[in-house]
PDB file of C-alpha atoms in Angstrom:
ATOM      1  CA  UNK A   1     -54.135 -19.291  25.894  1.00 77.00           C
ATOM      2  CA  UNK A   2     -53.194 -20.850  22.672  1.00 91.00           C
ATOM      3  CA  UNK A   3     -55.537 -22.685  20.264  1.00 94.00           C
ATOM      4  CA  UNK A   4     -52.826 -24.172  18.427  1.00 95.00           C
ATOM      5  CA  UNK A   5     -48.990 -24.325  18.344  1.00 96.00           C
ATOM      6  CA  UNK A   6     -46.514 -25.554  15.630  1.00 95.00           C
ATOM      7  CA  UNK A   7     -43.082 -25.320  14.489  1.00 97.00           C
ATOM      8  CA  UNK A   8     -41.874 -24.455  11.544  1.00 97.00           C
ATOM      9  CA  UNK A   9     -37.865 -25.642  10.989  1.00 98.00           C
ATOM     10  CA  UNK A  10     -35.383 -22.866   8.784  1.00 98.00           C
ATOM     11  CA  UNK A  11     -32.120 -22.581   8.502  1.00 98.00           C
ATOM     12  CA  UNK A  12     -30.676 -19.154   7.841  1.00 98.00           C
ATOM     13  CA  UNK A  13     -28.829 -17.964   4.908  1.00 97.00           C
ATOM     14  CA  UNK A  14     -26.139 -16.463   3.721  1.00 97.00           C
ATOM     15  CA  UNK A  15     -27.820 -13.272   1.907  1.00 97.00           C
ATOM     16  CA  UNK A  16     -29.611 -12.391   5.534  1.00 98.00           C
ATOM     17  CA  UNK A  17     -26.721 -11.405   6.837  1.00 97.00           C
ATOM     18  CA  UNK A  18     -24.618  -8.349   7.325  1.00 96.00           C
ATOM     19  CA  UNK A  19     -20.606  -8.718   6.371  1.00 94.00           C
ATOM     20  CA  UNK A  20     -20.240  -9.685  10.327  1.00 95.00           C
ATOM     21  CA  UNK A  21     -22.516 -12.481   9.460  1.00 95.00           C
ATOM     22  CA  UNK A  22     -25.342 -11.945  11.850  1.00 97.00           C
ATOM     23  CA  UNK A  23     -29.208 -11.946  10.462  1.00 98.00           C
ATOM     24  CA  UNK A  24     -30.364  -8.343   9.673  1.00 96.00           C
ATOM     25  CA  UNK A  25     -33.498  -7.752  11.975  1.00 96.00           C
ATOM     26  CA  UNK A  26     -36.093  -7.156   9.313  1.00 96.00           C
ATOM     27  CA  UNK A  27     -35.204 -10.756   8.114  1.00 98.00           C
ATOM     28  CA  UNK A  28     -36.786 -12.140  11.205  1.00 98.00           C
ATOM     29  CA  UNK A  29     -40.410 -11.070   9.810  1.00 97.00           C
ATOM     30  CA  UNK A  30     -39.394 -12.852   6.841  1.00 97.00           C
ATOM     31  CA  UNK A  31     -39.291 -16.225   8.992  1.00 98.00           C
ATOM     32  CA  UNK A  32     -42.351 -15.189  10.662  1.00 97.00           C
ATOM     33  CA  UNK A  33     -44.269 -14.870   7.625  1.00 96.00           C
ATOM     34  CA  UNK A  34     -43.023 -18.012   6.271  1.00 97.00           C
ATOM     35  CA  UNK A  35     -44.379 -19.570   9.623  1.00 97.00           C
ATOM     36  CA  UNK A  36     -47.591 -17.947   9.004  1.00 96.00           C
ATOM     37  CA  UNK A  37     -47.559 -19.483   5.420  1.00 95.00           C
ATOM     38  CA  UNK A  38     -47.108 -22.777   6.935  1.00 96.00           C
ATOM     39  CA  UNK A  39     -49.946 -22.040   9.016  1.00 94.00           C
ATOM     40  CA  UNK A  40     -52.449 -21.362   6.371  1.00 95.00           C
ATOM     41  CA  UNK A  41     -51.787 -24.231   4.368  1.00 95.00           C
ATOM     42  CA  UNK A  42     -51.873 -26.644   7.578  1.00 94.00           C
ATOM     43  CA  UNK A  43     -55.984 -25.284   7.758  1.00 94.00           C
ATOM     44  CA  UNK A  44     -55.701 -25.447   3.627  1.00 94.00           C
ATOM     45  CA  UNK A  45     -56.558 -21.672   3.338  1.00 95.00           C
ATOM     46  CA  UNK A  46     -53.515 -20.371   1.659  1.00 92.00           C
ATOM     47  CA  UNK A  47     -52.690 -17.044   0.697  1.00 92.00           C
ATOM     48  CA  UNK A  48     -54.226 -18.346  -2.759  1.00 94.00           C
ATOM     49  CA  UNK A  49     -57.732 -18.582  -0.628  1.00 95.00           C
ATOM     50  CA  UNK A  50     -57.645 -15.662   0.692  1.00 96.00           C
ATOM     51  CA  UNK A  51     -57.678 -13.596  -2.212  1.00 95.00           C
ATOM     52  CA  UNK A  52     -59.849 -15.803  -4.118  1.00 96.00           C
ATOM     53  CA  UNK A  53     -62.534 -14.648  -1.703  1.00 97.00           C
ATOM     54  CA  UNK A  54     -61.582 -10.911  -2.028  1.00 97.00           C
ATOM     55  CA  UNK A  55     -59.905 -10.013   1.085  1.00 98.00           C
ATOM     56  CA  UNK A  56     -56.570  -9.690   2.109  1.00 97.00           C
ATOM     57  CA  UNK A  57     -55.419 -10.150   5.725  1.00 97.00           C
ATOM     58  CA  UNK A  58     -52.777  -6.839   6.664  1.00 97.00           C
ATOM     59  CA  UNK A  59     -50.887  -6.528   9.508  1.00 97.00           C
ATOM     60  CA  UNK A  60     -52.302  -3.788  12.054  1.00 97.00           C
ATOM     61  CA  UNK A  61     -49.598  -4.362  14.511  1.00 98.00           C
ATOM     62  CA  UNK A  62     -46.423  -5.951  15.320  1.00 98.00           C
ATOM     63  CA  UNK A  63     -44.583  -6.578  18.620  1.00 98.00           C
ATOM     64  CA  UNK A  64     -41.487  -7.974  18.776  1.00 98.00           C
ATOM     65  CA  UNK A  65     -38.443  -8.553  20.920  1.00 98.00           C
ATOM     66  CA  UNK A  66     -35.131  -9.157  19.650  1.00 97.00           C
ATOM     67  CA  UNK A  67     -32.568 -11.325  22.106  1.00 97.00           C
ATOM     68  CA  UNK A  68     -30.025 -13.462  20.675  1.00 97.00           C
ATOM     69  CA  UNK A  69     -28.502 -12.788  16.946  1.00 97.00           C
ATOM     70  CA  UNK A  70     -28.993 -15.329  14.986  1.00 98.00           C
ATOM     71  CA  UNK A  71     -26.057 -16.175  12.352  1.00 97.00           C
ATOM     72  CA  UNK A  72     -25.199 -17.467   8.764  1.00 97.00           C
ATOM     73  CA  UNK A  73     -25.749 -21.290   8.722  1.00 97.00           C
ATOM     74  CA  UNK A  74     -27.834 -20.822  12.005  1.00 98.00           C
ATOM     75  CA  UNK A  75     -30.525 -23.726  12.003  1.00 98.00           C
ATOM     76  CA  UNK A  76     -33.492 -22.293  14.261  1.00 98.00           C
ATOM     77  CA  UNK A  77     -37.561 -22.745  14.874  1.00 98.00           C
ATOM     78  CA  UNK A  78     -40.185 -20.623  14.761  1.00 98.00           C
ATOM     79  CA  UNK A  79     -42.193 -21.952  17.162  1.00 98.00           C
ATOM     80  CA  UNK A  80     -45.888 -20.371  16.279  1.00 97.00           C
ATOM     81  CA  UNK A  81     -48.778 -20.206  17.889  1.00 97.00           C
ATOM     82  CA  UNK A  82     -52.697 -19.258  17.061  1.00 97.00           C
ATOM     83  CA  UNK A  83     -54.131 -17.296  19.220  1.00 97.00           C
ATOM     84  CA  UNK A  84     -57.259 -15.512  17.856  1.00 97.00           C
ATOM     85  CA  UNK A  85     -59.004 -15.894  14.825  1.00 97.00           C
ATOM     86  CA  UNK A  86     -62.659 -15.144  14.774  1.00 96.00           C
ATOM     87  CA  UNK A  87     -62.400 -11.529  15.157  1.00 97.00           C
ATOM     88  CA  UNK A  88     -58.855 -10.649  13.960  1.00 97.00           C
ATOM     89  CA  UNK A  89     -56.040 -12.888  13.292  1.00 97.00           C
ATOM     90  CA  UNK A  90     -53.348 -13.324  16.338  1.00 98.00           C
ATOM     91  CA  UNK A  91     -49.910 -15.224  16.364  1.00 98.00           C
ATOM     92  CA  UNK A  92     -47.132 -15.242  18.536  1.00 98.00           C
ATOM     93  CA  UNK A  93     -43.825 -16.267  17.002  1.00 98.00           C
ATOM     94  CA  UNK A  94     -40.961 -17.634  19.515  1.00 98.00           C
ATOM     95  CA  UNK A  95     -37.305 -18.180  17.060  1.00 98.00           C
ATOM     96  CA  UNK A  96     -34.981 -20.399  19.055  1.00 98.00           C
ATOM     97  CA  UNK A  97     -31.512 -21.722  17.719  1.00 98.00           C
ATOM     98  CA  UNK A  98     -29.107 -23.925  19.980  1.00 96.00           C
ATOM     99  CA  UNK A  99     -32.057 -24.063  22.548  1.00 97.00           C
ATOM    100  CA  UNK A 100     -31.969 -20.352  23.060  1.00 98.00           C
ATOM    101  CA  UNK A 101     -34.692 -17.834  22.214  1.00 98.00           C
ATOM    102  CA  UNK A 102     -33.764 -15.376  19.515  1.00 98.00           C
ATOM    103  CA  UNK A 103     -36.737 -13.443  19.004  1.00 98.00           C
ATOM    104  CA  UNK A 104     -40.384 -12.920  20.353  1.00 98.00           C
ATOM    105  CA  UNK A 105     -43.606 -11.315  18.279  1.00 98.00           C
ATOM    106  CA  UNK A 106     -46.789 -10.909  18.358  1.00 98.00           C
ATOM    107  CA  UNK A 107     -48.400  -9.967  15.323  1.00 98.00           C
ATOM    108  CA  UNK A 108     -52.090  -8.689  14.368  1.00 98.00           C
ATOM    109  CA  UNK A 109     -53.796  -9.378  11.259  1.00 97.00           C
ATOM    110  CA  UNK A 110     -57.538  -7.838  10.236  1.00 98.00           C
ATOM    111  CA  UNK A 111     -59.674  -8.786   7.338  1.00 98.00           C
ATOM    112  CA  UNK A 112     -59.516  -6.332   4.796  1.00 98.00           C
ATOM    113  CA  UNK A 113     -62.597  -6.286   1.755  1.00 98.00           C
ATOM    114  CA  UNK A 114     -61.159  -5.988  -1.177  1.00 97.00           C
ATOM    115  CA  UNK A 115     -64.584  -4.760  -2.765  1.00 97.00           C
ATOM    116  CA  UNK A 116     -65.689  -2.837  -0.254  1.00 97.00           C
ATOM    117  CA  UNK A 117     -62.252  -1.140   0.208  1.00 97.00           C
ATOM    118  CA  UNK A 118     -62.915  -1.679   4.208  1.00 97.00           C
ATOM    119  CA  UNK A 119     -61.876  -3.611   7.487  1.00 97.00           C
ATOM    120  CA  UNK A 120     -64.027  -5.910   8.635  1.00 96.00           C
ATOM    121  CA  UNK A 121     -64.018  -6.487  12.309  1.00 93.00           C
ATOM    122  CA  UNK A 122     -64.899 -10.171  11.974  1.00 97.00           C
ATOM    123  CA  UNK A 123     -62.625 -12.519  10.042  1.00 98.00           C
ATOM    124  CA  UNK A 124     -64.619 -14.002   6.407  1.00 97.00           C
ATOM    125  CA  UNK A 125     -66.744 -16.919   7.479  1.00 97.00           C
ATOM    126  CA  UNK A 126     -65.112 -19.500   5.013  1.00 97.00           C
ATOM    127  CA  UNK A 127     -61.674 -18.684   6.747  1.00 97.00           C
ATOM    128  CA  UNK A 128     -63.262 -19.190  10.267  1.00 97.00           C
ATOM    129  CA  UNK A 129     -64.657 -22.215   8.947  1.00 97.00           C
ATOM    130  CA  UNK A 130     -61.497 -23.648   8.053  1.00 97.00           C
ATOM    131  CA  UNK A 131     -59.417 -22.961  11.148  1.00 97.00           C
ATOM    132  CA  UNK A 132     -62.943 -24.607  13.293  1.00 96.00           C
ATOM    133  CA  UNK A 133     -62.338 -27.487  11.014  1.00 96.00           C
ATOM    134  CA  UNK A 134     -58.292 -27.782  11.670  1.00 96.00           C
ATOM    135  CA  UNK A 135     -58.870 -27.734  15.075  1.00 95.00           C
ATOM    136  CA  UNK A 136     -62.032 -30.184  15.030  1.00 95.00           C
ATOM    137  CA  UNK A 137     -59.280 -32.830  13.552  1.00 93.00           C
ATOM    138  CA  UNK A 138     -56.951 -32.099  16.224  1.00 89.00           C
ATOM    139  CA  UNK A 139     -58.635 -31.956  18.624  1.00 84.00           C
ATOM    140  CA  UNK A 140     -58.807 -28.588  19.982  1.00 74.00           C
ATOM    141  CA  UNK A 141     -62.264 -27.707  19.738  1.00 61.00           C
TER     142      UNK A 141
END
């Protein structure tokens, strides 16, 4: 189950594209990652905070699912959701142009120290703290 779903709105362009005009499929984690940027600044934790605090937050693992092509011009959503946070980071990304899905992920993220050089297998407590509070003012906690 979801803690917490948004959408962020993109339109894509030209230089994604192959000379046939359809999106080239690493661009897609390119809109996810903008998503995810949206994301963090929505809780006011941007990337900024994160490494201000000396971690970073790497991908472990990816899923995804590719369905429709998206094309030059396309507008589309990334529909994004939060799933975990307190242990590991967890979002699943739904892109949908023309009210058809495009693409499906999930993607992993894991706290990484940057002065201890290790993972952490719970996320830092002031980034915890800030997704508790989001969701406190919305309503989902």
């Amino acid at each position: 189950m979801s803690l917490f779903t948004f959408s962020s709105k993109q339109k894509v362009p030209f230089f994604d594209c192959d000379p046939m005009g359809v999106v080239w499929h690493g661009n897609y984690l390119k809109y996810m990652e903008v998503a995810r940027g949206e994301f963090l600044q929505m809780i006011d934790f941007s990337y900024r905070s994160i490494h201000e605090i000396n971690y970073a937050f790497p991908i472990v693992e990816i899923k995804t699912k590719y369905t429709n092509p998206l094309k030059v011009d396309d507008d589309f959503e990334v529909i994004t959701t939060l799933d975990e946070y307190e242990n590991r980071l967890v979002h699943g990304f739904k892109i949908i142009s023309n009210s058809r899905v495009c693409f499906k992920s999930i993607s992993v993220q894991v706290a990484f120290n940057n002065e201890t050089k290790s993972m952490e297998f719970i996320m830092p407590e002031a980034f915890r703290s800030a997704v508790e509070s989001f969701l406190g003012k919305i309503g989902n906690v």
